[in-house]
Amino acid sequence: MNTTLQQRIIDELTKGLTVPSCEEIEQRYPPRELPEGAEVTRLCPSPTGFVHIGTIFTGLLCQRVARQSGGVYMLRIEDTDKKREVEGARELIASQLGAFGIVPDEGLQPDGSSKGDYGPYVQSERQALYLTYAIELLKNGRAYPCFATAEELEAAVNDQKAKKQRPGYYGEWALWRDRSDEDIETALEAGKSFILRFKSSGSHDKRVTISDRIKGKVELPQNDLDVPLIKSDGSLLPTYHLAHVVDDYLMRATIIMRGEEWLPSTPLHADISLALGIKPFKYAHTPVISILDKETQNKRKLSKRKDPEADVAFWLQKAHPIKAVKAYLLGLANSNFDDWFREDPNKDLDDFEFSLDKLKTSRSPLLDMRKLEDYAKDVIAAMPQEHFNKQILAWTEVHDKPLFDAMMADPEYTKDVLAIERGGEKPRKDVAKWSDAPEQFGYFYDEIFSERFAPAIDELLSDVPADVIEVSCKNFLESYNPSHNKDKWLEAMKTAAVTSGYTFDRKALKANPEQFHGHLADFARIIRVKVTGKANTPDLYAIMQIMGEQRVVGRLK
Ligand code: GLU
């Protein structure tokens, strides 16, 4: 293309925006001074709605790879698709990553500020940089203007369909790839609009081998697609393909960890890189998290529409300890994590030696919420008491003010309540998330008990006649003495049970069921339900000791 025509294209393209030269840019983004082997990773979500749990997964791995190698983990917001952008989504990404402690070394911070010398870390603020490299491609013959109208492109697609050809702008369907300067001038004179397309160098029937840290060696067709470089929506923003190459080059990323849906585009990205004289990147395409479909029981990709688990907000709302969720995600990535973690859930997750290579074996890791719950129970059971108390109170303060107020009204009592069956050989494992607090501790507090637990008692004891319940409670209270130790308490319980028509002799019960109301356990259930409003609780003796005589008597009367 002659230089005057080239300049006209550039002027049209930049619409008067001043763009820096490649040299100026290179100076502004010098190579990083990092130790040998340090990896610079980047997490690049688009602010198009809620944050996907896959973003947390990839973010966690990006952070690990960077930290373990003494490198840098960046967060870049890819907001070039202005039509799909959702207000507030950018802030949500930063704050939810923050909630998981996956705070980037560079880029948007949870408080909304930005950090780092290789910014801006928001793509819409890097417009001039992309234009510089787009122009560079034009100048070295690796980009050209395409004046094809929407109708012409549609006709090409229909033609491809009719001929059963692969869709796309390539080969004979690349309408403007080899046009003369005259054709371009005529189109410009006619005031036609154009987009800038990349001039591919590959051939679809030839293969290139991509070496991916997770997928291994992958053979893919060479790139012959002449993709748009700058969007046609008038925004002057780049397409993902150009943006990825320019940003990751300038930000000096050393390994591109991104979702595996991008794997097929890798030859295109290598083609663009080489056209700009940039060494193609190292890649690590991360597997997508899958789930068992509730209806078909088949494994499928987590769906934004169908699965609440896809949304990070769902996880935060459930309020499992963050450590447990991170541990679970690390376990999905590296199968040896499980053994390492189960040795001692108090270990610092940062001490686990994460390996990208081991991710190979976890093809589309399967989300199993039950396993996550187990992790969470272990984490909570192993947590130091003080930390546990703090987390419970922090959750209730925000989500259950009445319970929080009741807890704070008697801090000493609350301390005992929260410590019940924790520590020791076999700590309780019925708390999997902070949002379990009302269910697990609410009944200890009288107002909460009468409002939320007492109403369930009739239903829970619907199989026991009212007079039997009454007599059982009366008899229990007659033998109950708060100063009894556990053995004596149990003796008294047995006596009361027998007096009330229950037996601890299973054989006798089996032989003559009509003679008894039931087994000792059935008697204990009545007392438990009356005292707590629940069918399952920690040790009833321990509960009564903490509640104290007045409360126990009050509830059994
Ligand atoms: N913005 C792209 C996406 O959300 C990121 C791909 C990448 O990490 O390069 O899919």
XYZ file of C-alpha atoms and ligand atoms in Angstrom:
567
model
C 0.000 0.000 0.000
C 1.365 3.434 -0.851
C 2.259 5.614 2.099
C -0.257 8.377 1.369
C -3.050 5.850 1.322
C -1.643 4.246 4.446
C -1.710 7.634 6.203
C -5.330 8.155 5.149
C -6.244 4.801 6.654
C -4.360 5.657 9.838
C -6.093 9.050 10.108
C -9.476 7.449 9.620
C -8.616 4.742 12.117
C -7.398 6.975 14.918
C -10.012 9.665 14.418
C -7.571 12.358 15.495
C -6.360 10.539 18.626
C -2.614 10.961 19.193
C -0.966 7.623 19.427
C 2.509 7.059 20.850
C 5.275 5.400 18.864
C 6.383 1.844 19.529
C 9.682 3.190 20.903
C 7.942 5.462 23.392
C 5.803 2.591 24.525
C 8.758 0.227 24.884
C 10.429 2.777 27.154
C 7.363 3.080 29.295
C 7.018 -0.670 29.712
C 10.574 -1.973 30.111
C 11.280 -5.647 30.802
C 10.813 -6.439 34.464
C 13.712 -6.983 36.748
C 12.815 -10.220 38.401
C 14.809 -13.201 39.569
C 15.397 -16.058 37.165
C 12.333 -18.256 36.844
C 9.929 -15.698 38.315
C 6.542 -15.941 36.631
C 4.350 -12.963 35.837
C 0.746 -14.126 35.696
C -2.435 -12.298 34.892
C -6.090 -12.777 35.601
C -8.248 -11.030 33.029
C -11.963 -11.148 33.739
C -14.494 -9.172 31.751
C -16.923 -7.063 33.801
C -20.029 -8.545 32.238
C -22.065 -9.626 35.261
C -21.497 -11.769 38.297
C -18.087 -13.196 39.102
C -17.772 -16.847 38.099
C -16.222 -19.308 40.547
C -13.892 -20.216 37.644
C -12.414 -16.709 37.960
C -11.591 -17.404 41.604
C -10.127 -20.777 40.604
C -7.876 -19.341 37.887
C -7.063 -16.332 40.074
C -5.969 -18.577 42.911
C -3.703 -20.527 40.566
C -2.299 -17.327 39.031
C -1.486 -16.051 42.498
C 0.119 -19.348 43.519
C 2.298 -19.608 40.433
C 3.472 -16.024 40.845
C 4.106 -16.304 44.586
C 5.892 -19.616 44.435
C 8.285 -18.318 41.811
C 8.860 -14.888 43.348
C 6.959 -13.245 40.498
C 3.970 -10.972 40.066
C 0.250 -11.631 39.785
C -1.771 -8.983 37.934
C -5.469 -8.327 37.611
C -6.488 -6.816 34.289
C -10.044 -5.768 33.573
C -11.013 -6.622 30.013
C -13.780 -4.153 29.314
C -13.540 -3.744 25.570
C -17.043 -5.040 24.965
C -18.934 -1.963 26.077
C -22.313 -3.428 25.129
C -21.894 -6.345 27.510
C -20.387 -4.375 30.361
C -22.438 -4.297 33.545
C -22.226 -1.363 35.918
C -20.480 -2.222 39.162
C -19.094 -5.512 37.813
C -15.523 -4.227 37.849
C -15.728 -3.299 41.518
C -17.398 -6.614 42.258
C -14.495 -8.513 40.671
C -11.973 -6.622 42.782
C -13.900 -6.942 46.030
C -14.812 -10.607 45.655
C -11.246 -11.537 44.768
C -10.318 -9.562 47.867
C -12.763 -11.579 49.970
C -10.839 -14.688 48.922
C -7.501 -13.069 49.648
C -6.562 -13.234 45.975
C -5.524 -9.600 45.958
C -3.372 -8.795 42.928
C 0.171 -7.487 43.219
C -0.706 -5.158 40.358
C -4.000 -3.835 39.074
C -7.335 -3.087 40.654
C -7.357 -3.468 44.428
C -10.392 -4.426 46.542
C -10.736 -0.811 47.749
C -10.983 0.449 44.157
C -7.460 1.858 43.959
C -4.926 0.668 41.421
C -1.341 -0.435 41.890
C 1.609 -1.185 39.626
C 3.893 0.353 37.007
C 2.571 -1.486 33.980
C -0.916 0.022 33.939
C -3.453 1.183 33.259
C -4.827 -2.245 34.109
C -8.198 -1.541 32.559
C -8.266 -2.116 28.819
C -10.552 0.760 27.879
C -7.874 3.079 29.304
C -5.185 1.640 26.999
C -6.792 2.537 23.709
C -3.844 4.422 22.220
C -1.494 1.496 22.878
C -3.588 -0.908 20.835
C -3.892 1.590 18.002
C -0.106 1.924 17.867
C 0.325 -1.795 17.333
C -2.599 -1.997 14.905
C -0.905 0.713 12.841
C 2.355 -1.156 13.119
C 0.708 -4.212 11.592
C -0.761 -2.078 8.822
C 2.650 -0.579 8.095
C 4.371 -3.915 7.830
C 1.698 -5.388 5.613
C 0.130 -7.597 8.254
C -3.141 -5.712 8.482
C -5.498 -4.236 5.924
C -8.771 -2.314 5.772
C -11.878 -4.331 5.055
C -14.879 -2.463 3.641
C -17.174 -5.476 3.471
C -20.721 -4.589 4.451
C -22.820 -6.629 6.852
C -24.809 -7.934 3.860
C -21.666 -9.025 2.019
C -20.374 -10.823 5.093
C -23.702 -12.540 5.563
C -23.733 -13.626 1.914
C -20.256 -15.110 2.421
C -21.460 -17.042 5.463
C -24.433 -18.401 3.513
C -22.167 -19.367 0.676
C -19.903 -21.223 3.113
C -22.893 -23.034 4.560
C -24.155 -24.038 1.108
C -20.725 -25.338 0.187
C -20.316 -26.994 3.583
C -17.197 -24.989 4.247
C -15.748 -23.922 7.564
C -17.149 -20.509 8.615
C -14.890 -17.475 8.910
C -13.131 -14.726 7.039
C -10.322 -16.559 5.241
C -9.173 -17.645 1.787
C -11.595 -16.787 -0.986
C -14.008 -15.373 1.598
C -11.481 -12.832 2.799
C -13.071 -10.267 0.507
C -10.593 -7.415 1.034
C -7.402 -9.334 1.713
C -5.688 -8.724 -1.579
C -7.387 -5.601 -2.894
C -5.526 -2.997 -4.886
C -4.823 0.523 -3.637
C -7.329 1.746 -6.237
C -10.132 -0.357 -4.760
C -9.315 0.951 -1.297
C -9.179 4.559 -2.535
C -12.500 4.195 -4.314
C -14.118 2.797 -1.184
C -12.693 5.639 0.895
C -13.894 8.237 -1.669
C -17.345 6.725 -1.496
C -17.267 7.357 2.256
C -17.560 3.661 3.081
C -16.561 2.609 6.561
C -13.977 -0.081 7.189
C -12.473 -2.199 9.904
C -8.852 -3.179 10.205
C -8.213 -6.887 9.774
C -5.177 -8.980 10.538
C -3.495 -10.609 7.546
C -2.989 -14.204 8.625
C 0.024 -16.194 7.510
C -1.073 -19.772 8.085
C -2.823 -22.463 6.176
C -5.647 -24.429 7.746
C -4.468 -27.746 6.362
C -1.098 -27.400 8.015
C -0.621 -28.005 11.725
C 1.264 -26.200 14.435
C 2.275 -27.736 17.702
C 1.422 -25.742 20.790
C 3.185 -26.606 23.981
C 0.847 -25.945 26.868
C 1.911 -26.346 30.517
C -1.363 -28.039 31.391
C -2.539 -29.661 28.187
C 0.900 -30.764 27.073
C 1.699 -30.799 23.357
C -1.384 -29.963 21.327
C -1.564 -30.016 17.542
C -3.814 -27.403 16.022
C -4.426 -26.078 12.510
C -2.375 -23.034 11.596
C -4.222 -19.754 11.625
C -5.712 -18.534 8.359
C -8.365 -16.254 9.845
C -8.141 -12.564 9.055
C -9.773 -11.444 12.275
C -10.712 -7.837 13.038
C -8.097 -6.055 15.138
C -10.131 -3.030 16.094
C -13.814 -3.302 16.860
C -16.312 -2.083 14.317
C -18.602 -0.462 16.899
C -16.925 2.941 16.713
C -15.351 2.522 20.152
C -11.812 2.303 18.661
C -11.199 -0.499 21.110
C -9.330 -3.651 20.142
C -10.672 -7.152 19.782
C -9.571 -9.671 22.413
C -6.939 -11.113 20.063
C -4.988 -7.901 19.587
C -5.513 -6.801 23.187
C -4.186 -10.065 24.589
C -0.974 -9.900 22.576
C -0.324 -6.191 23.165
C -1.152 -6.212 26.868
C 0.648 -9.369 27.787
C 3.685 -8.238 25.868
C 3.769 -4.784 27.466
C 2.860 -5.996 30.925
C 5.601 -8.566 30.526
C 3.483 -11.565 31.409
C 5.558 -14.717 31.313
C 2.799 -17.292 31.315
C -0.738 -16.926 30.055
C -3.065 -18.830 32.343
C -6.577 -18.619 30.963
C -9.671 -20.747 30.437
C -9.268 -23.653 28.040
C -11.948 -22.238 25.742
C -9.132 -20.070 24.374
C -6.904 -22.971 23.396
C -8.133 -23.115 19.749
C -7.257 -19.412 19.326
C -3.653 -19.952 20.359
C -2.294 -20.304 16.779
C -3.984 -16.997 15.913
C -2.367 -15.333 18.907
C 1.021 -16.749 17.976
C 0.491 -15.467 14.415
C -0.260 -11.932 15.660
C 2.667 -12.026 18.102
C 5.131 -13.044 15.408
C 3.752 -10.411 13.031
C 4.653 -7.829 15.684
C 8.066 -9.344 16.304
C 6.956 -10.594 19.708
C 8.019 -14.009 20.909
C 4.870 -16.147 21.316
C 3.811 -16.618 24.904
C 3.939 -19.638 27.131
C 0.410 -20.838 27.842
C -1.360 -22.825 30.528
C -5.010 -23.352 29.658
C -6.947 -24.093 32.814
C -9.750 -26.674 32.800
C -13.318 -25.562 33.338
C -15.028 -26.636 36.517
C -17.847 -29.073 35.862
C -20.818 -30.343 37.846
C -23.071 -33.393 37.812
C -26.340 -32.411 36.211
C -29.068 -32.975 38.800
C -31.458 -34.407 36.241
C -29.301 -36.400 33.870
C -26.467 -37.186 36.334
C -24.084 -36.401 33.479
C -20.976 -34.335 33.970
C -21.295 -30.924 32.340
C -19.765 -27.472 32.462
C -20.998 -25.231 35.302
C -23.720 -23.125 33.768
C -24.138 -19.452 34.602
C -27.854 -19.805 34.077
C -28.644 -23.117 35.757
C -26.193 -23.415 38.636
C -26.185 -20.981 41.539
C -22.744 -22.418 42.390
C -21.315 -20.640 39.334
C -21.730 -17.297 41.103
C -19.115 -16.342 43.683
C -21.800 -14.440 45.604
C -23.463 -17.791 46.336
C -20.284 -19.027 48.033
C -19.764 -15.853 49.991
C -23.349 -15.885 51.157
C -23.103 -19.464 52.362
C -20.088 -18.297 54.299
C -17.923 -21.383 54.407
C -14.540 -20.374 55.774
C -12.621 -18.866 52.874
C -9.716 -21.127 53.709
C -11.888 -24.202 53.170
C -13.076 -22.989 49.771
C -9.524 -22.210 48.711
C -8.355 -25.559 50.009
C -11.124 -27.250 48.093
C -10.181 -25.435 44.874
C -6.522 -26.338 45.337
C -7.638 -29.943 45.778
C -9.490 -29.730 42.455
C -6.289 -28.551 40.816
C -3.771 -30.922 42.395
C -4.842 -34.380 43.519
C -1.984 -34.670 46.028
C -3.358 -31.673 47.911
C -5.941 -33.759 49.766
C -3.417 -35.899 51.657
C -1.271 -32.905 52.425
C -4.193 -30.942 53.817
C -5.823 -33.706 55.821
C -2.651 -34.166 57.834
C -3.463 -30.895 59.546
C -6.149 -28.476 58.367
C -4.441 -25.760 60.395
C -1.567 -25.660 57.934
C -1.018 -22.490 55.974
C -2.241 -23.115 52.417
C 0.652 -21.049 51.118
C 2.970 -23.838 52.214
C 1.474 -26.270 49.719
C 3.759 -26.704 46.720
C 1.285 -26.183 43.882
C 2.202 -27.661 40.511
C 0.852 -26.588 37.132
C 2.045 -29.867 35.673
C -0.121 -31.860 38.054
C -3.166 -29.965 36.834
C -2.970 -32.116 33.722
C -4.664 -34.996 35.420
C -7.658 -32.982 36.592
C -9.571 -32.687 33.345
C -12.699 -30.613 33.977
C -12.585 -31.036 37.756
C -15.920 -31.939 39.251
C -17.507 -29.678 41.819
C -18.663 -31.683 44.818
C -20.282 -29.501 47.437
C -20.324 -32.339 49.946
C -16.580 -32.653 49.802
C -16.294 -28.912 50.219
C -18.500 -29.164 53.328
C -16.168 -31.832 54.708
C -13.193 -29.574 54.161
C -15.056 -26.751 55.828
C -15.957 -28.874 58.845
C -12.338 -29.917 59.229
C -11.106 -26.351 58.937
C -13.626 -25.122 61.483
C -13.014 -27.991 63.907
C -9.275 -27.350 63.832
C -9.578 -23.586 64.170
C -8.320 -21.978 67.394
C -11.280 -21.148 69.644
C -10.678 -17.425 69.648
C -10.604 -17.248 65.892
C -13.749 -19.344 65.713
C -15.576 -17.024 68.122
C -14.504 -13.998 66.134
C -15.798 -15.433 62.876
C -19.130 -16.475 64.370
C -19.641 -13.046 65.905
C -18.562 -11.266 62.725
C -21.096 -13.234 60.721
C -23.966 -12.799 63.164
C -23.295 -9.091 63.536
C -23.983 -8.592 59.843
C -26.556 -11.282 59.153
C -28.403 -11.975 62.397
C -28.581 -8.934 64.621
C -30.999 -10.420 67.213
C -28.681 -13.378 67.769
C -25.648 -11.121 67.839
C -27.256 -8.892 70.475
C -28.216 -11.916 72.565
C -24.668 -13.258 72.321
C -23.122 -9.952 73.274
C -25.506 -9.469 76.208
C -23.720 -12.262 78.090
C -20.179 -12.661 76.746
C -19.115 -15.237 79.348
C -22.104 -17.452 78.606
C -21.463 -17.055 74.863
C -17.857 -18.100 75.332
C -19.044 -21.361 76.903
C -21.741 -21.837 74.271
C -19.280 -21.447 71.418
C -16.737 -23.739 73.009
C -19.121 -26.650 73.404
C -17.577 -29.913 72.171
C -14.759 -28.105 70.467
C -11.141 -29.057 70.950
C -10.225 -32.425 72.400
C -9.903 -35.729 70.583
C -13.192 -35.687 68.738
C -14.266 -32.109 68.149
C -17.785 -31.466 66.885
C -18.039 -31.361 63.126
C -21.522 -30.046 62.562
C -20.523 -26.496 61.698
C -19.566 -26.163 58.038
C -20.239 -22.496 57.492
C -20.648 -19.346 59.530
C -24.249 -19.167 58.410
C -24.808 -22.322 60.512
C -24.481 -20.157 63.636
C -28.211 -19.487 64.218
C -29.093 -23.162 63.830
C -26.215 -24.427 65.967
C -26.160 -21.842 68.744
C -29.434 -19.903 68.615
C -31.338 -22.144 71.041
C -29.007 -21.282 73.908
C -30.565 -17.810 74.045
C -34.065 -17.572 75.447
C -35.629 -15.038 73.073
C -34.148 -16.761 70.042
C -35.212 -20.123 71.429
C -38.823 -19.109 71.947
C -39.085 -17.386 68.593
C -37.279 -19.814 66.325
C -36.897 -23.175 68.068
C -39.811 -23.684 70.441
C -42.392 -23.583 67.605
C -40.806 -26.752 66.150
C -41.135 -28.796 69.329
C -44.692 -30.070 68.791
C -43.841 -31.232 65.312
C -40.624 -32.926 66.448
C -42.479 -34.789 69.182
C -45.691 -35.367 67.255
C -45.294 -39.129 67.757
C -45.335 -38.845 71.555
C -48.638 -38.318 73.437
C -48.814 -34.989 75.272
C -49.307 -36.609 78.693
C -46.205 -38.788 78.191
C -44.164 -35.709 77.362
C -45.477 -33.943 80.417
C -44.798 -36.815 82.775
C -41.347 -37.409 81.285
C -40.322 -33.795 81.817
C -41.706 -33.812 85.329
C -39.842 -36.974 86.233
C -36.645 -35.712 84.704
C -36.834 -32.512 86.703
C -37.437 -34.458 89.880
C -34.166 -36.344 89.513
C -32.243 -33.488 87.894
C -29.541 -31.844 89.921
C -27.258 -29.325 88.168
C -24.344 -30.201 90.441
C -24.331 -33.809 89.235
C -21.372 -34.957 87.234
C -22.038 -36.674 83.922
C -22.327 -40.187 85.374
C -24.735 -39.138 88.062
C -26.722 -37.111 85.581
C -27.024 -40.163 83.364
C -28.121 -42.285 86.314
C -30.790 -39.760 87.158
C -31.876 -39.682 83.528
C -32.226 -43.470 83.522
C -34.249 -43.444 86.723
C -36.556 -40.786 85.320
C -36.887 -42.756 82.089
C -37.870 -45.924 83.868
C -40.300 -44.060 86.128
C -41.853 -42.603 82.980
C -42.362 -45.979 81.340
C -39.203 -46.233 79.247
C -36.583 -48.972 79.429
C -32.925 -49.391 78.629
C -33.386 -53.128 78.214
C -33.591 -53.573 74.442
C -34.528 -57.230 74.675
C -37.418 -56.563 76.998
C -38.592 -53.784 74.727
C -38.498 -56.052 71.716
C -40.316 -58.846 73.500
C -43.043 -56.643 74.976
C -43.185 -53.349 73.107
C -46.681 -52.575 74.393
C -45.382 -52.455 77.977
C -43.125 -49.488 77.365
C -43.244 -46.066 75.777
C -39.882 -46.779 74.245
C -36.161 -46.977 74.845
C -34.059 -44.709 76.996
C -32.949 -42.946 73.808
C -36.592 -42.059 73.078
C -36.891 -40.583 76.552
C -33.696 -38.588 76.070
C -35.056 -37.317 72.774
C -38.054 -35.799 74.561
C -35.802 -33.988 76.991
C -33.417 -32.889 74.242
C -36.176 -31.540 72.030
C -37.861 -29.718 74.903
C -34.605 -28.116 76.022
C -33.220 -27.190 72.602
C -36.026 -27.346 70.038
C -33.788 -29.626 67.993
C -33.563 -33.353 67.335
C -29.763 -33.359 66.980
C -27.420 -31.453 69.214
C -24.052 -31.866 70.884
C -23.962 -33.715 74.194
C -27.104 -32.928 76.192
C -25.330 -32.998 79.538
C -22.825 -30.410 78.302
C -25.652 -28.264 76.959
C -27.476 -28.350 80.293
C -24.339 -27.518 82.230
C -23.852 -24.428 80.128
C -27.498 -23.393 80.105
C -27.754 -23.623 83.881
C -30.549 -24.769 86.125
C -32.938 -21.917 85.617
C -33.013 -22.246 81.849
C -33.276 -26.041 81.895
C -36.084 -25.979 84.406
C -37.814 -23.171 82.516
C -37.853 -25.153 79.308
C -38.985 -28.438 80.842
C -41.781 -27.029 82.968
N -11.410 -11.604 29.188
C -11.201 -12.978 28.827
C -12.347 -13.788 29.368
O -13.020 -13.339 30.284
C -9.934 -13.422 29.476
C -9.136 -14.374 28.713
C -7.697 -14.296 29.198
O -7.441 -14.578 30.375
O -6.854 -13.946 28.412
O -12.583 -14.872 28.899
